[in-house]
Tab-separated table of C-alpha atoms in Angstrom:
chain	number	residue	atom	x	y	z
A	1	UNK	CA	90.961	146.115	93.990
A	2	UNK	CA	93.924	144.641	94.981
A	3	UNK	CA	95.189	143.123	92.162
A	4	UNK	CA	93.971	145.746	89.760
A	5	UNK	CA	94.368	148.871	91.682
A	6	UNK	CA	96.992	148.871	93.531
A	7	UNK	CA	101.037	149.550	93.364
A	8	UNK	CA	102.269	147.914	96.339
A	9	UNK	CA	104.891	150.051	98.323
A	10	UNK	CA	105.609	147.914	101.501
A	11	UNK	CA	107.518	150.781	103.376
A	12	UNK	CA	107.378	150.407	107.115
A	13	UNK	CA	108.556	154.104	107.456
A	14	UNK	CA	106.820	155.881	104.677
A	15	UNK	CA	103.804	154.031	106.499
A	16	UNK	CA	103.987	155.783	110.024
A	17	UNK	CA	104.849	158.869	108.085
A	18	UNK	CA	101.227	158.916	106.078
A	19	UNK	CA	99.002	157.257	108.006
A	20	UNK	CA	100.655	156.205	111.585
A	21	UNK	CA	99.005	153.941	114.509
A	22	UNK	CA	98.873	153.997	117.754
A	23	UNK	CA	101.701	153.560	119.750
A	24	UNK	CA	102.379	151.969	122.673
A	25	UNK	CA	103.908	153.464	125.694
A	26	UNK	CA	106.886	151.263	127.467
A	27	UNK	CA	108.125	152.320	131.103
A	28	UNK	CA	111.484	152.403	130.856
A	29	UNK	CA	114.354	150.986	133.549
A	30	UNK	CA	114.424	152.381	137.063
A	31	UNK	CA	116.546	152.723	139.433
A	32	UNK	CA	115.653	150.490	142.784
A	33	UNK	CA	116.737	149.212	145.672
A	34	UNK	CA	115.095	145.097	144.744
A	35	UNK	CA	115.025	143.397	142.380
A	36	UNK	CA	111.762	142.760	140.292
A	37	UNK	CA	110.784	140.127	137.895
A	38	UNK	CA	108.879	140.847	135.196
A	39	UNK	CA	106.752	138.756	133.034
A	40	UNK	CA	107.242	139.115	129.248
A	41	UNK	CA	104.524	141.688	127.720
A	42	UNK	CA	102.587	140.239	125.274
A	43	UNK	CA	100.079	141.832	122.778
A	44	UNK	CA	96.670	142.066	123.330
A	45	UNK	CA	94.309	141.765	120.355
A	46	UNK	CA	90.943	143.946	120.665
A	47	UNK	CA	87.711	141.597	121.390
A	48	UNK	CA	86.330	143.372	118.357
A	49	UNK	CA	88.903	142.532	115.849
A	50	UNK	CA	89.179	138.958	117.123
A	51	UNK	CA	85.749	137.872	117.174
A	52	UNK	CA	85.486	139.901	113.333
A	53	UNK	CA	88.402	137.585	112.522
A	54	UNK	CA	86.899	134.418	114.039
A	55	UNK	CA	82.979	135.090	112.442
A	56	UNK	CA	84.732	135.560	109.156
A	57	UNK	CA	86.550	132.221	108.788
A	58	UNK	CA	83.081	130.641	110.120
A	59	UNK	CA	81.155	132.863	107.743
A	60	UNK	CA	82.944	132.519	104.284
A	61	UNK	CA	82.847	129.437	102.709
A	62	UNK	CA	84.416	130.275	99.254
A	63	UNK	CA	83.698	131.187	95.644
A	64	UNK	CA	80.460	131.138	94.395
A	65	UNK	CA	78.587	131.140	97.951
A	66	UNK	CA	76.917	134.479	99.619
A	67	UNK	CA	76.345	134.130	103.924
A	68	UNK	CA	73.067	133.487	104.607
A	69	UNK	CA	71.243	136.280	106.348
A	70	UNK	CA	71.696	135.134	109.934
A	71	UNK	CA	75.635	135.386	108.943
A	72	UNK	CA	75.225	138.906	107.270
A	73	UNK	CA	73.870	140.435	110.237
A	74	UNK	CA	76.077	138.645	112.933
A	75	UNK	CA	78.923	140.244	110.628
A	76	UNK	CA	77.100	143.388	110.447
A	77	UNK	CA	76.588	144.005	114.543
A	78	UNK	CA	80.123	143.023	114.926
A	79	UNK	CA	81.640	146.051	112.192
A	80	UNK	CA	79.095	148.605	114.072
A	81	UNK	CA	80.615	148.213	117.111
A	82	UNK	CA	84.116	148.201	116.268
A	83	UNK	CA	86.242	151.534	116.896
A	84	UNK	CA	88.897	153.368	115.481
A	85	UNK	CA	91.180	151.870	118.007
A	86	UNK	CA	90.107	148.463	116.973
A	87	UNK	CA	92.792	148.372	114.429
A	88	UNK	CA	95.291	150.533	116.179
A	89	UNK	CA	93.508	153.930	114.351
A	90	UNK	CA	92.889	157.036	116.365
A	91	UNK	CA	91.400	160.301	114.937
A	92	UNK	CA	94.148	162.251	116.932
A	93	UNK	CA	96.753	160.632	114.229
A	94	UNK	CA	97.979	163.029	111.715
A	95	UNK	CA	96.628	161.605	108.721
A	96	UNK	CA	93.508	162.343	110.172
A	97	UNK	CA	94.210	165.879	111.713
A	98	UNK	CA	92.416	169.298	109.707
A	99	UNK	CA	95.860	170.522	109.636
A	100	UNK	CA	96.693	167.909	107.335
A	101	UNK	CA	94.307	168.501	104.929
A	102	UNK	CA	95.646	171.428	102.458
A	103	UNK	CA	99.084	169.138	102.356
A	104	UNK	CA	97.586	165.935	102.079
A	105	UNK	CA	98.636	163.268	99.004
A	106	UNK	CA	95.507	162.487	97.128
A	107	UNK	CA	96.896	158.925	96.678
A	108	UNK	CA	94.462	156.446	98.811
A	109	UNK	CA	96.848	153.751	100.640
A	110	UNK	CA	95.252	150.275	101.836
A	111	UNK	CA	96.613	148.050	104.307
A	112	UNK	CA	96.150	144.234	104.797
A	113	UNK	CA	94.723	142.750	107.969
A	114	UNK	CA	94.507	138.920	106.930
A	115	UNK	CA	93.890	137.727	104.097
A	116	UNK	CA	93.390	134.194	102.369
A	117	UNK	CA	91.246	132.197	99.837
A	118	UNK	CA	87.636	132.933	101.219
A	119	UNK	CA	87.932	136.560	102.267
A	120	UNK	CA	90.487	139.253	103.262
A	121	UNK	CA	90.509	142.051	106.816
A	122	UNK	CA	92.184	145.140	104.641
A	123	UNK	CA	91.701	149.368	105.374
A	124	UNK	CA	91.639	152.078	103.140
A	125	UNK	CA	93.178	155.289	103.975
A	126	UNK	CA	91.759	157.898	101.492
A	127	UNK	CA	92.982	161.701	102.540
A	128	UNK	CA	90.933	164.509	101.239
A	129	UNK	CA	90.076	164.422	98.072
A	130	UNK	CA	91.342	161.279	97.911
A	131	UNK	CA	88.944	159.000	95.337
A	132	UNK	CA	88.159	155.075	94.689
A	133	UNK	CA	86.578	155.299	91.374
A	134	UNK	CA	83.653	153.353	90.624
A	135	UNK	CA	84.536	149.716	90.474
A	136	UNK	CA	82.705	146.182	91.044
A	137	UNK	CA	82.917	143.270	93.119
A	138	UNK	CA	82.454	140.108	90.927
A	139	UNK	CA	81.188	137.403	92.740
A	140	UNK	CA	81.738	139.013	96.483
A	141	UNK	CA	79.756	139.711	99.621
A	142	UNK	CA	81.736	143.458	100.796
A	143	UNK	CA	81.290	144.622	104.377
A	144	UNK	CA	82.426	148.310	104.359
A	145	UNK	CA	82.417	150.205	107.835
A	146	UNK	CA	83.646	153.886	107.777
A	147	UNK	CA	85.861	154.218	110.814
A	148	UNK	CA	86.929	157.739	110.579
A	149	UNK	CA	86.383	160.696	108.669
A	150	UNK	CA	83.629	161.890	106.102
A	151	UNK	CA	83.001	160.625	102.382
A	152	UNK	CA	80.307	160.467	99.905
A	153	UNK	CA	79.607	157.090	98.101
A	154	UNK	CA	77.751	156.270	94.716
A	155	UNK	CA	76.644	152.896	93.939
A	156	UNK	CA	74.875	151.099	91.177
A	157	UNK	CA	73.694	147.086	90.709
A	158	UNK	CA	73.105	146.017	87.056
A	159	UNK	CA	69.280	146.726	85.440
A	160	UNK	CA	69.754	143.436	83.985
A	161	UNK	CA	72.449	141.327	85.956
A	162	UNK	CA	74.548	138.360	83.460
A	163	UNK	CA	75.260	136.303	86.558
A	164	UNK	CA	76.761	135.661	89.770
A	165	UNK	CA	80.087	137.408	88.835
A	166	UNK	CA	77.988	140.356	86.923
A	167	UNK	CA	80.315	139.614	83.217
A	168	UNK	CA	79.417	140.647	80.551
A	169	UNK	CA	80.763	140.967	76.854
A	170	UNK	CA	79.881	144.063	75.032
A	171	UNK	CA	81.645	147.270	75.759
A	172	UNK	CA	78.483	149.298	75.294
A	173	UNK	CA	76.365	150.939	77.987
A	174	UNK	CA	74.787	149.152	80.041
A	175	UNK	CA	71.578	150.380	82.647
A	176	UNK	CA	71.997	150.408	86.236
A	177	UNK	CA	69.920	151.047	88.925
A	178	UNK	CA	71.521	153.630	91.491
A	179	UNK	CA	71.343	152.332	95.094
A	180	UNK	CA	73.330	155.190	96.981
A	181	UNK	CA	74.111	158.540	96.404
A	182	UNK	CA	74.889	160.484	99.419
A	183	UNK	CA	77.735	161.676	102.165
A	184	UNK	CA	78.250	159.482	105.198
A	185	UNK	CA	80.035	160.421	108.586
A	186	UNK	CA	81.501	158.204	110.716
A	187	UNK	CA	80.681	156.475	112.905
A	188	UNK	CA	77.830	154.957	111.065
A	189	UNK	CA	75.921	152.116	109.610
A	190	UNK	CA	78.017	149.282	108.060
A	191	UNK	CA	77.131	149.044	104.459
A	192	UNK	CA	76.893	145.329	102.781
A	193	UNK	CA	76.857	144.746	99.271
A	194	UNK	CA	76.139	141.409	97.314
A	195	UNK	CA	76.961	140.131	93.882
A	196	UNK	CA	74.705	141.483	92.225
A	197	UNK	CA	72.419	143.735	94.565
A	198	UNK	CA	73.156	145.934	97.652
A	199	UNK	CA	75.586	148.174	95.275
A	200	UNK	CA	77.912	146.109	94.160
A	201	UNK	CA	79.616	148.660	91.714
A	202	UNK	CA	80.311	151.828	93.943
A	203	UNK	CA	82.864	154.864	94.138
A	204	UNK	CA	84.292	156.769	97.672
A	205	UNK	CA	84.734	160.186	97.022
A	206	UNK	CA	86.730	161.261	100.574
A	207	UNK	CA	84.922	164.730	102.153
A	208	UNK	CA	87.550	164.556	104.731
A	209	UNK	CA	90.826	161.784	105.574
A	210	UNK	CA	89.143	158.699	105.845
A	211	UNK	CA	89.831	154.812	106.979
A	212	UNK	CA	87.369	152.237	105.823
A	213	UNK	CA	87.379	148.532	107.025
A	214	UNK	CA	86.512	146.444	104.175
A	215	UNK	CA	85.798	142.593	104.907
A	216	UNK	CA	85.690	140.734	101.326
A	217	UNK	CA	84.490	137.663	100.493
A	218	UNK	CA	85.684	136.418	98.579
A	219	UNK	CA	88.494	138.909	97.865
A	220	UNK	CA	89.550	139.698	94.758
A	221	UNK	CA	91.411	136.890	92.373
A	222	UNK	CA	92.100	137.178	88.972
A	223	UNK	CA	93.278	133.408	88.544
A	224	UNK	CA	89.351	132.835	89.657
A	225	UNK	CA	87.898	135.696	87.108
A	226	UNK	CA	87.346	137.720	90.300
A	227	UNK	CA	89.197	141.110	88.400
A	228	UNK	CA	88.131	144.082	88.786
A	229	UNK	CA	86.484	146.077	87.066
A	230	UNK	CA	85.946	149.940	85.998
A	231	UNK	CA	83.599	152.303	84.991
A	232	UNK	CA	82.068	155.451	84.065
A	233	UNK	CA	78.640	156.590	84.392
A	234	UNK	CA	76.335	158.787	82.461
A	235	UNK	CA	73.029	160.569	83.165
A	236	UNK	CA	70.007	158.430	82.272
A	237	UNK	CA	68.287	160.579	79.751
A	238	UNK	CA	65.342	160.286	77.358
A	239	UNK	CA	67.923	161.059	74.331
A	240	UNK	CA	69.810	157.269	75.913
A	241	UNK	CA	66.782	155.915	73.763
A	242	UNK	CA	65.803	153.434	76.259
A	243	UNK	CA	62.228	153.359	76.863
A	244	UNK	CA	62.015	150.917	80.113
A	245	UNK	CA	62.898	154.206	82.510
A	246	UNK	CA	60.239	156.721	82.726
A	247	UNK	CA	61.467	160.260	82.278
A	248	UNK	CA	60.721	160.751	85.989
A	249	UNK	CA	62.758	158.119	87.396
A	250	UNK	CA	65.656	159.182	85.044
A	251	UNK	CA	67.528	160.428	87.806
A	252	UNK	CA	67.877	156.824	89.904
A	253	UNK	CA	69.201	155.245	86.731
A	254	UNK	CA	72.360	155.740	85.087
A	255	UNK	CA	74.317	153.951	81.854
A	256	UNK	CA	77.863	152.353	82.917
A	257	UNK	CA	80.219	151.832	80.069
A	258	UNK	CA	83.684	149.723	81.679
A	259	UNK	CA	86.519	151.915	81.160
A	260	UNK	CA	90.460	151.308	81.200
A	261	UNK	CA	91.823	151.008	84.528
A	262	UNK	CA	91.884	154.511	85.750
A	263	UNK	CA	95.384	156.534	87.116
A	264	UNK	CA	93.481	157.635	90.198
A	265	UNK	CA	92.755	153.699	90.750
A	266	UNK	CA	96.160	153.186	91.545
A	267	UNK	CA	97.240	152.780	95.266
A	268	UNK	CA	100.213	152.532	97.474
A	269	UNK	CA	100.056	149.038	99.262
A	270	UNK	CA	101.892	149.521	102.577
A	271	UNK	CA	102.630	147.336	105.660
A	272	UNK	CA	99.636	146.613	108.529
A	273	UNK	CA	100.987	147.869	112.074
A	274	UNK	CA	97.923	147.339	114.231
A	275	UNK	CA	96.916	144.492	116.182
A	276	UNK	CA	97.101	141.168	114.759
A	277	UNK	CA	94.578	138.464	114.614
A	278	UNK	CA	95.362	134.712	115.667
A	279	UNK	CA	94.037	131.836	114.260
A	280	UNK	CA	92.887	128.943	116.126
A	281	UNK	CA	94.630	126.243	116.363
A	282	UNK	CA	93.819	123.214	114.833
């Protein structure tokens, strides 16, 4: 989504002003009768985050690989236990707040944790109303953990997956099998798609302001054919004139057709103010 969906605004101060983080409190000089010497403060990166960070650059190994399922699940564990605060969030911010709600932008925002060539940290900040539209993930393995707020997803994998990266090179409708169709509340389960099962082509729909962690690997590329991307999907019907779905189970399938890039697709790309990760050294 990233290279396809976004318009980057790096604004440090429109950032606190939509979405904020947590700041830290400094005690300021006082007067005394000695002299004290103080060490130098220095930042203090959440367990959580760090051992995320770390997992991920053992995890990944590049394009064209999926984690094995002891990796998936040490991933997993790690993203249900992480918090708000985590990433310098807090449901007290006012992005989050209900009074923020009838004034809120419908434009989502995304920030960038870390990224580089075998997967990327980022958050999405999607106020109410606020929509991703249904979109794929060619060739990736996507962690998503809701961190705050309410939102209903949708997600579809392919009837009849092409390959790895899910291509494919008619414009008609195609048959999908939906995988998710329901609200979620946070906090809750960490949801983990793969290239071509789990959901791999899914749409947020925010209930409420909402962050999502997303932990992609890879992440997107479109020098690597990893673009993304968009669709539109139609009620599988009898009158579709396929005759693989019973008329019963109509209502778990649906027909995609890809789509122009959407104008709700397009998001404000804005500077990451929480905690940083560090990388090992070598």
């Amino acid at each position: 989504m990233e290279a396809a969906m976004v318009e980057r605004r790096r604004d440090r101060v429109g950032h606190v002003k939509r979405v904020g983080y947590v700041k830290k409190s400094f005690i300021g000089k006082r007067k005394c009768t000695r002299r004290i010497k103080r060490r130098p403060a220095q930042a203090v990166v959440p367990m959580a985050l760090q051992e995320l960070f770390l997992s991920c650059l053992d995890v990944f190994k590049g394009p064209g690989t999926v984690p094995p399922t002891h990796d998936v699940q040490k991933l997993r564990h790690i993203l249900d236990n992480m918090k708000p605060e985590d990433v310098g969030l807090s449901s007290e911010l006012q992005f989050f707040r209900p009074t923020n709600v009838l004034n809120a932008d419908s434009r989502v925002t995304y920030t960038t944790i870390y990224k580089c060539d075998n997967f990327s940290l980022c958050i999405f900040f999607l106020p109410a109303t606020g929509v991703i539209p249904l979109h794929n993930h060619p060739g990736m393995t996507v962690f998503s953990k809701l961190l705050l707020g309410t939102m209903h997803i949708k997600s579809y994998d392919w009837v009849d997956p092409i390959d790895l990266y899910g291509t494919v090179t008619s414009s008609q409708l195609r048959l999908a099998k939906l995988k998710a169709d329901s609200v979620f509340t946070a906090p809750c389960d960490t949801s983990v798609l793969y290239p071509t099962t789990g959901g791999n082509i899914h749409a947020f729909t925010a209930i409420t302001p909402c962050a999502v962690l997303d932990v992609m690997g890879p992440p997107y590329s479109n020098e690597d054919g990893r673009d993304c991307s968009f669709y539109k999907d139609y009620p599988c019907t009898t009158s579709n004139g396929n005759s693989t779905v019973k008329s019963e189970e109509a209502d778990s399938y649906g027909w995609l057709e890809e789509i122009e890039v959407p104008e709700n697709s397009q998001m404000d790309g804005i500077e990451y103010m929480g905690p940083q990760v560090i990388e090992p050294s070598c």
